[in-house]
Amino acid sequence: MENYKSNFYTSLFVVVLAIILNSCASKYDIISKSEIKGEYEQKGDKGIKLFLKENSFVLIDTYKQEHLPPYNCCDTLAYGKWEIDKKLPLLILSTPEELGDASNIYDSYYLNMDVIEELKPQSDSITIIINNPIENFYKQQSKRVGEIEYTVSISSNDINFDSSMLGKRYNSNLIVLSRKENVNIDKLEIEILVKSDISIKKLEARYVYTLPYDVKNGKSNVFKIDIPELSYGFLSYKRLDDDYVKILNKNKLLWDGKEYIRK
């Protein structure tokens, strides 16, 4: 009899729990993407706006400075895709993979670079010319602010030459290295170090590395390097990987401790 009662109450508990969970799931299923999408403002700071479109989102800072030097970038704080959790009242936000791993605690990221090799006759030096959107901005402004520095890593048949590059930082995108006559270069990498006072609203990527480049001609002494994705935006975008936003109701969201109210 005791076993019968125990099994009965256990079964009853399971049934009641299933009913509760099912009713909760049904409640959450009522909220759809069409009901949630729209424009939201951060409570206490209406300059921060979250736009939820059909499948994409954008987080924007519309605040305009009046008394401080203007930032070069960026109004867009984050962008990517969003979806609604199937069981809980949550939005799930993720940024594009090309921005890098959102779980990176060292604020360091990798980018591809395009390289053109040249052989300049009778030259006892290696010339590296680095181009990217930030350098292009400096050219447009006719000045170099010096917000980023470069280091060069080289792998060659001369370990002493390779080690001579270690720890050296260059403020210019034109780098000239002394070279011994019989040095053949195998690989080339560039590291970009971003200064904390760079003119963007929030720095998210402090260290950027290029993927190793395999040199085609070991005798090449001019390397024209283009890093097309190295922009102010890349350095400032917030990285998200399944970041959760709580749905308080159809007109109010809670994200990172901040409420967002539908406009």
mmCIF file of C-alpha atoms in Angstrom:
data_model
loop_
_atom_site.group_PDB
_atom_site.id
_atom_site.type_symbol
_atom_site.label_atom_id
_atom_site.label_comp_id
_atom_site.label_asym_id
_atom_site.label_seq_id
_atom_site.Cartn_x
_atom_site.Cartn_y
_atom_site.Cartn_z
ATOM 1 C CA MET A 1 0.000 0.000 0.000
ATOM 2 C CA GLU A 2 2.818 2.390 0.917
ATOM 3 C CA ASN A 3 4.529 1.749 -2.426
ATOM 4 C CA TYR A 4 1.235 2.358 -4.208
ATOM 5 C CA LYS A 5 0.786 5.742 -2.486
ATOM 6 C CA SER A 6 4.384 6.699 -3.182
ATOM 7 C CA ASN A 7 4.050 5.857 -6.873
ATOM 8 C CA PHE A 8 0.710 7.674 -7.034
ATOM 9 C CA TYR A 9 2.098 10.921 -5.593
ATOM 10 C CA THR A 10 5.186 10.680 -7.770
ATOM 11 C CA SER A 11 3.044 10.269 -10.877
ATOM 12 C CA LEU A 12 0.788 13.129 -9.758
ATOM 13 C CA PHE A 13 3.803 15.410 -9.267
ATOM 14 C CA VAL A 14 5.116 14.580 -12.738
ATOM 15 C CA VAL A 15 1.715 15.300 -14.300
ATOM 16 C CA VAL A 16 1.353 18.648 -12.482
ATOM 17 C CA LEU A 17 4.908 19.669 -13.414
ATOM 18 C CA ALA A 18 4.274 18.768 -17.054
ATOM 19 C CA ILE A 19 1.094 20.875 -17.046
ATOM 20 C CA ILE A 20 2.946 23.859 -15.557
ATOM 21 C CA LEU A 21 5.807 23.615 -18.044
ATOM 22 C CA ASN A 22 3.406 23.178 -20.922
ATOM 23 C CA SER A 23 1.390 26.223 -19.873
ATOM 24 C CA CYS A 24 4.588 28.280 -19.580
ATOM 25 C CA ALA A 25 5.731 27.157 -23.018
ATOM 26 C CA SER A 26 2.345 28.052 -24.454
ATOM 27 C CA LYS A 27 2.558 31.489 -22.860
ATOM 28 C CA TYR A 28 5.984 32.148 -24.396
ATOM 29 C CA ASP A 29 4.859 30.882 -27.795
ATOM 30 C CA ILE A 30 2.383 33.765 -27.973
ATOM 31 C CA ILE A 31 5.215 36.254 -28.597
ATOM 32 C CA SER A 32 6.352 36.224 -32.214
ATOM 33 C CA LYS A 33 9.049 38.028 -34.164
ATOM 34 C CA SER A 34 6.500 40.288 -35.812
ATOM 35 C CA GLU A 35 5.346 41.447 -32.377
ATOM 36 C CA ILE A 36 8.845 42.063 -31.024
ATOM 37 C CA LYS A 37 10.584 43.677 -33.996
ATOM 38 C CA GLY A 38 10.788 47.460 -34.035
ATOM 39 C CA GLU A 39 12.758 50.340 -32.525
ATOM 40 C CA TYR A 40 13.689 50.446 -28.831
ATOM 41 C CA GLU A 41 15.375 53.138 -26.735
ATOM 42 C CA GLN A 42 17.549 52.488 -23.708
ATOM 43 C CA LYS A 43 15.863 53.729 -20.534
ATOM 44 C CA GLY A 44 17.876 56.623 -19.110
ATOM 45 C CA ASP A 45 19.816 57.129 -22.346
ATOM 46 C CA LYS A 46 17.557 57.648 -25.350
ATOM 47 C CA GLY A 47 20.615 58.057 -27.567
ATOM 48 C CA ILE A 48 21.184 54.288 -27.424
ATOM 49 C CA LYS A 49 18.752 52.611 -29.807
ATOM 50 C CA LEU A 50 18.164 48.950 -30.611
ATOM 51 C CA PHE A 51 16.581 48.181 -33.970
ATOM 52 C CA LEU A 52 15.114 44.703 -34.436
ATOM 53 C CA LYS A 53 14.338 43.942 -38.056
ATOM 54 C CA GLU A 54 13.004 40.698 -39.522
ATOM 55 C CA ASN A 55 16.204 38.697 -38.996
ATOM 56 C CA SER A 56 18.845 41.304 -38.155
ATOM 57 C CA PHE A 57 19.522 43.790 -35.379
ATOM 58 C CA VAL A 58 21.532 47.000 -35.023
ATOM 59 C CA LEU A 59 22.571 48.739 -31.792
ATOM 60 C CA ILE A 60 23.280 52.432 -32.408
ATOM 61 C CA ASP A 61 24.596 55.324 -30.321
ATOM 62 C CA THR A 62 23.041 58.495 -31.758
ATOM 63 C CA TYR A 63 24.582 60.812 -29.146
ATOM 64 C CA LYS A 64 26.248 63.818 -30.772
ATOM 65 C CA GLN A 65 29.226 65.417 -29.036
ATOM 66 C CA GLU A 66 29.298 69.161 -28.661
ATOM 67 C CA HIS A 67 32.209 69.972 -26.360
ATOM 68 C CA LEU A 68 34.610 67.062 -26.909
ATOM 69 C CA PRO A 69 36.765 66.274 -29.959
ATOM 70 C CA PRO A 70 34.618 64.246 -32.376
ATOM 71 C CA TYR A 71 35.071 60.505 -32.667
ATOM 72 C CA ASN A 72 36.117 59.138 -36.030
ATOM 73 C CA CYS A 73 33.767 56.210 -35.470
ATOM 74 C CA CYS A 74 31.245 54.783 -34.839
ATOM 75 C CA ASP A 75 27.506 55.253 -34.388
ATOM 76 C CA THR A 76 26.973 51.516 -34.836
ATOM 77 C CA LEU A 77 27.900 49.665 -31.633
ATOM 78 C CA ALA A 78 26.856 46.172 -32.709
ATOM 79 C CA TYR A 79 25.027 44.379 -35.498
ATOM 80 C CA GLY A 80 24.105 40.841 -36.426
ATOM 81 C CA LYS A 81 21.264 38.332 -36.293
ATOM 82 C CA TRP A 82 18.607 37.640 -33.671
ATOM 83 C CA GLU A 83 16.046 34.991 -32.893
ATOM 84 C CA ILE A 84 13.536 34.137 -30.176
ATOM 85 C CA ASP A 85 14.265 31.265 -27.798
ATOM 86 C CA LYS A 86 11.815 28.409 -28.381
ATOM 87 C CA LYS A 87 11.169 27.740 -24.687
ATOM 88 C CA LEU A 88 11.917 30.922 -22.729
ATOM 89 C CA PRO A 89 10.992 34.623 -23.142
ATOM 90 C CA LEU A 90 14.417 35.537 -24.489
ATOM 91 C CA LEU A 91 15.962 37.052 -27.593
ATOM 92 C CA ILE A 92 19.284 35.586 -28.734
ATOM 93 C CA LEU A 93 21.741 38.001 -30.395
ATOM 94 C CA SER A 94 24.856 37.010 -32.342
ATOM 95 C CA THR A 95 27.338 39.027 -34.379
ATOM 96 C CA PRO A 96 28.991 37.861 -37.644
ATOM 97 C CA GLU A 97 31.765 35.270 -37.369
ATOM 98 C CA GLU A 98 34.155 37.461 -39.364
ATOM 99 C CA LEU A 99 34.295 39.913 -36.446
ATOM 100 C CA GLY A 100 35.983 37.244 -34.348
ATOM 101 C CA ASP A 101 35.288 35.096 -31.321
ATOM 102 C CA ALA A 102 32.967 36.857 -28.862
ATOM 103 C CA SER A 103 34.386 34.800 -25.971
ATOM 104 C CA ASN A 104 37.905 36.182 -26.521
ATOM 105 C CA ILE A 105 38.904 37.659 -23.139
ATOM 106 C CA TYR A 106 42.141 39.157 -24.465
ATOM 107 C CA ASP A 107 40.489 41.502 -26.995
ATOM 108 C CA SER A 108 42.722 40.071 -29.735
ATOM 109 C CA TYR A 109 41.558 39.111 -33.216
ATOM 110 C CA TYR A 110 42.894 37.831 -36.541
ATOM 111 C CA LEU A 111 42.476 39.274 -40.024
ATOM 112 C CA ASN A 112 43.512 38.259 -43.513
ATOM 113 C CA MET A 113 45.925 40.364 -45.503
ATOM 114 C CA ASP A 114 46.554 40.682 -49.220
ATOM 115 C CA VAL A 115 50.216 40.870 -50.195
ATOM 116 C CA ILE A 116 51.985 41.951 -53.367
ATOM 117 C CA GLU A 117 55.660 40.980 -53.528
ATOM 118 C CA GLU A 118 58.266 42.852 -55.531
ATOM 119 C CA LEU A 119 61.992 42.465 -56.079
ATOM 120 C CA LYS A 120 63.861 45.744 -56.193
ATOM 121 C CA PRO A 121 67.365 45.250 -57.685
ATOM 122 C CA GLN A 122 70.452 46.288 -55.736
ATOM 123 C CA SER A 123 68.596 46.924 -52.497
ATOM 124 C CA ASP A 124 70.039 46.055 -49.080
ATOM 125 C CA SER A 125 66.748 46.606 -47.261
ATOM 126 C CA ILE A 126 63.235 45.215 -46.957
ATOM 127 C CA THR A 127 60.396 47.681 -47.458
ATOM 128 C CA ILE A 128 56.948 46.977 -46.023
ATOM 129 C CA ILE A 129 54.034 49.234 -46.972
ATOM 130 C CA ILE A 130 50.838 48.658 -44.978
ATOM 131 C CA ASN A 131 47.471 49.883 -46.194
ATOM 132 C CA ASN A 132 44.076 49.697 -44.470
ATOM 133 C CA PRO A 133 40.962 51.881 -43.992
ATOM 134 C CA ILE A 134 42.485 53.646 -40.971
ATOM 135 C CA GLU A 135 45.603 54.603 -42.946
ATOM 136 C CA ASN A 136 43.319 55.770 -45.766
ATOM 137 C CA PHE A 137 41.527 58.020 -43.273
ATOM 138 C CA TYR A 138 44.865 59.549 -42.270
ATOM 139 C CA LYS A 139 45.609 60.294 -45.921
ATOM 140 C CA GLN A 140 42.240 61.998 -46.348
ATOM 141 C CA GLN A 141 42.928 64.141 -43.276
ATOM 142 C CA SER A 142 46.484 64.862 -44.485
ATOM 143 C CA LYS A 143 47.887 63.831 -41.118
ATOM 144 C CA ARG A 144 48.783 60.684 -39.207
ATOM 145 C CA VAL A 145 47.319 60.649 -35.716
ATOM 146 C CA GLY A 146 49.343 57.664 -34.524
ATOM 147 C CA GLU A 147 46.483 55.687 -32.987
ATOM 148 C CA ILE A 148 47.913 52.347 -34.062
ATOM 149 C CA GLU A 149 51.379 50.803 -34.105
ATOM 150 C CA TYR A 150 52.752 47.862 -36.053
ATOM 151 C CA THR A 151 55.147 45.059 -35.231
ATOM 152 C CA VAL A 152 56.630 42.752 -37.854
ATOM 153 C CA SER A 153 57.340 39.043 -37.411
ATOM 154 C CA ILE A 154 59.543 37.379 -40.008
ATOM 155 C CA SER A 155 60.639 33.784 -40.432
ATOM 156 C CA SER A 156 63.732 33.328 -42.595
ATOM 157 C CA ASN A 157 66.908 31.276 -42.951
ATOM 158 C CA ASP A 158 68.681 33.655 -40.541
ATOM 159 C CA ILE A 159 67.500 33.343 -36.928
ATOM 160 C CA ASN A 160 69.484 36.418 -35.887
ATOM 161 C CA PHE A 161 67.659 38.511 -38.462
ATOM 162 C CA ASP A 162 64.310 37.144 -37.284
ATOM 163 C CA SER A 163 65.027 37.854 -33.614
ATOM 164 C CA SER A 164 66.132 41.417 -34.421
ATOM 165 C CA MET A 165 62.474 42.180 -35.247
ATOM 166 C CA LEU A 166 61.178 41.167 -31.824
ATOM 167 C CA GLY A 167 59.745 43.942 -29.669
ATOM 168 C CA LYS A 168 60.144 46.681 -32.273
ATOM 169 C CA ARG A 169 57.132 48.934 -32.829
ATOM 170 C CA TYR A 170 56.578 51.198 -35.793
ATOM 171 C CA ASN A 171 54.358 54.282 -35.809
ATOM 172 C CA SER A 172 54.456 54.535 -39.586
ATOM 173 C CA ASN A 173 52.848 52.270 -42.164
ATOM 174 C CA LEU A 174 56.079 52.531 -44.175
ATOM 175 C CA ILE A 175 58.613 50.211 -42.566
ATOM 176 C CA VAL A 176 62.176 49.783 -43.827
ATOM 177 C CA LEU A 177 64.327 46.961 -42.440
ATOM 178 C CA SER A 178 68.054 46.427 -42.956
ATOM 179 C CA ARG A 179 68.724 43.115 -44.646
ATOM 180 C CA LYS A 180 71.745 40.888 -45.085
ATOM 181 C CA GLU A 181 72.559 39.739 -48.590
ATOM 182 C CA ASN A 182 71.751 36.027 -48.227
ATOM 183 C CA VAL A 183 68.538 36.272 -46.196
ATOM 184 C CA ASN A 184 65.566 34.402 -47.679
ATOM 185 C CA ILE A 185 62.170 35.140 -46.126
ATOM 186 C CA ASP A 186 59.696 32.279 -45.644
ATOM 187 C CA LYS A 187 56.824 33.803 -43.652
ATOM 188 C CA LEU A 188 55.564 37.245 -42.726
ATOM 189 C CA GLU A 189 53.080 38.425 -40.086
ATOM 190 C CA ILE A 190 51.907 41.836 -38.893
ATOM 191 C CA GLU A 191 50.582 42.712 -35.441
ATOM 192 C CA ILE A 192 48.523 45.867 -34.929
ATOM 193 C CA LEU A 193 48.579 47.414 -31.460
ATOM 194 C CA VAL A 194 45.711 49.833 -30.824
ATOM 195 C CA LYS A 195 46.287 52.725 -28.419
ATOM 196 C CA SER A 196 43.719 53.284 -25.678
ATOM 197 C CA ASP A 197 43.127 56.907 -26.720
ATOM 198 C CA ILE A 198 42.044 56.004 -30.257
ATOM 199 C CA SER A 199 39.152 58.230 -31.352
ATOM 200 C CA ILE A 200 36.311 55.709 -31.186
ATOM 201 C CA LYS A 201 33.509 55.521 -28.642
ATOM 202 C CA LYS A 202 34.400 52.117 -27.217
ATOM 203 C CA LEU A 203 37.457 50.019 -28.000
ATOM 204 C CA GLU A 204 36.633 46.314 -28.311
ATOM 205 C CA ALA A 205 39.678 44.963 -30.203
ATOM 206 C CA ARG A 206 43.008 45.994 -28.681
ATOM 207 C CA TYR A 207 45.270 43.589 -30.557
ATOM 208 C CA VAL A 208 44.886 42.516 -34.164
ATOM 209 C CA TYR A 209 47.073 39.909 -35.853
ATOM 210 C CA THR A 210 47.281 39.010 -39.499
ATOM 211 C CA LEU A 211 47.249 35.375 -40.490
ATOM 212 C CA PRO A 212 50.753 34.146 -41.463
ATOM 213 C CA TYR A 213 51.658 34.838 -45.079
ATOM 214 C CA ASP A 214 53.795 32.333 -46.990
ATOM 215 C CA VAL A 215 56.274 34.305 -49.068
ATOM 216 C CA LYS A 216 56.365 33.207 -52.711
ATOM 217 C CA ASN A 217 59.843 34.500 -53.517
ATOM 218 C CA GLY A 218 62.311 34.437 -50.623
ATOM 219 C CA LYS A 219 64.373 37.131 -52.349
ATOM 220 C CA SER A 220 61.467 39.617 -52.431
ATOM 221 C CA ASN A 221 62.369 42.871 -50.709
ATOM 222 C CA VAL A 222 59.205 44.943 -51.158
ATOM 223 C CA PHE A 223 55.918 43.851 -49.590
ATOM 224 C CA LYS A 224 52.766 45.866 -50.242
ATOM 225 C CA ILE A 225 50.277 44.728 -47.622
ATOM 226 C CA ASP A 226 46.572 45.497 -47.608
ATOM 227 C CA ILE A 227 44.408 44.701 -44.550
ATOM 228 C CA PRO A 228 40.961 45.721 -45.878
ATOM 229 C CA GLU A 229 39.005 44.773 -42.744
ATOM 230 C CA LEU A 230 41.136 46.818 -40.333
ATOM 231 C CA SER A 231 38.774 49.754 -39.819
ATOM 232 C CA TYR A 232 37.553 51.892 -36.934
ATOM 233 C CA GLY A 233 34.359 49.863 -37.062
ATOM 234 C CA PHE A 234 36.171 46.541 -36.676
ATOM 235 C CA LEU A 235 37.964 47.859 -33.592
ATOM 236 C CA SER A 236 34.799 49.189 -31.968
ATOM 237 C CA TYR A 237 32.033 46.664 -32.737
ATOM 238 C CA LYS A 238 30.726 44.713 -29.757
ATOM 239 C CA ARG A 239 31.148 40.948 -30.244
ATOM 240 C CA LEU A 240 28.174 38.796 -29.227
ATOM 241 C CA ASP A 241 27.718 35.035 -29.212
ATOM 242 C CA ASP A 242 24.217 33.948 -28.192
ATOM 243 C CA ASP A 243 23.784 37.011 -25.977
ATOM 244 C CA TYR A 244 20.451 36.868 -24.166
ATOM 245 C CA VAL A 245 17.897 39.690 -23.971
ATOM 246 C CA LYS A 246 14.948 39.106 -21.649
ATOM 247 C CA ILE A 247 11.489 39.864 -23.028
ATOM 248 C CA LEU A 248 9.647 41.628 -20.187
ATOM 249 C CA ASN A 249 6.652 42.237 -22.430
ATOM 250 C CA LYS A 250 5.951 43.165 -26.052
ATOM 251 C CA ASN A 251 7.147 46.724 -25.455
ATOM 252 C CA LYS A 252 9.983 46.278 -22.988
ATOM 253 C CA LEU A 253 13.287 44.357 -23.091
ATOM 254 C CA LEU A 254 16.042 43.854 -20.514
ATOM 255 C CA TRP A 255 19.599 43.556 -21.830
ATOM 256 C CA ASP A 256 22.799 43.713 -19.823
ATOM 257 C CA GLY A 257 20.988 45.283 -16.873
ATOM 258 C CA LYS A 258 19.437 48.022 -19.040
ATOM 259 C CA GLU A 259 15.791 48.331 -20.036
ATOM 260 C CA TYR A 260 14.910 49.039 -23.662
ATOM 261 C CA ILE A 261 11.496 50.598 -24.271
ATOM 262 C CA ARG A 262 9.669 50.403 -27.586
ATOM 263 C CA LYS A 263 9.499 53.803 -29.238
#
